[in-house]
């Protein structure tokens, strides 16, 4: 049914449920799999009289830390896929807004399904915490399977 599944993860316990479900679905369908993680843009430094902002923060160290973290997330997901006998590609999109990067990657990779996890927050919690999943569902041009 699905030939190429894009599975999104941020490395969290909740996201792992989405990875597990997506890998199982790929295994059942013989689908190609791409696993993606996205690291958000660095905050814009602010300079004020109080000195609040990114003073003392090294952008190169932050970039390196994000890259190492993304590699660890993707390595763990790839190992789980390979343990199931699946061949998987991994993709790290740095310095991007997650929802837009996920939708764009799905288009560029030729995916026909996106699998991702969500807390399923509503109301004020959703407003305060945001929902990358809701944005992907609203903007994707292919089906999105949301795992709770």
PDB file of C-alpha atoms in Angstrom, residues 42-46 52-63:
ATOM      1  CA  UNK A  42      19.476  28.825  16.898  1.00  0.00           C
ATOM      2  CA  UNK A  43      17.867  31.634  18.857  1.00  0.00           C
ATOM      3  CA  UNK A  44      18.690  35.125  17.653  1.00  0.00           C
ATOM      4  CA  UNK A  45      21.076  36.795  20.082  1.00  0.00           C
ATOM      5  CA  UNK A  46      19.719  39.783  21.886  1.00  0.00           C
ATOM      6  CA  UNK A  52      20.624  38.969  28.684  1.00  0.00           C
ATOM      7  CA  UNK A  53      20.851  36.956  25.522  1.00  0.00           C
ATOM      8  CA  UNK A  54      23.306  34.468  24.134  1.00  0.00           C
ATOM      9  CA  UNK A  55      26.376  35.966  25.784  1.00  0.00           C
ATOM     10  CA  UNK A  56      28.992  33.284  26.274  1.00  0.00           C
ATOM     11  CA  UNK A  57      27.265  30.823  23.949  1.00  0.00           C
ATOM     12  CA  UNK A  58      29.376  29.466  21.129  1.00  0.00           C
ATOM     13  CA  UNK A  59      27.270  28.859  17.983  1.00  0.00           C
ATOM     14  CA  UNK A  60      29.779  26.308  16.662  1.00  0.00           C
ATOM     15  CA  UNK A  61      29.558  24.287  19.877  1.00  0.00           C
ATOM     16  CA  UNK A  62      25.755  24.401  19.709  1.00  0.00           C
ATOM     17  CA  UNK A  63      25.843  23.261  16.080  1.00  0.00           C
TER      18      UNK A  63
END
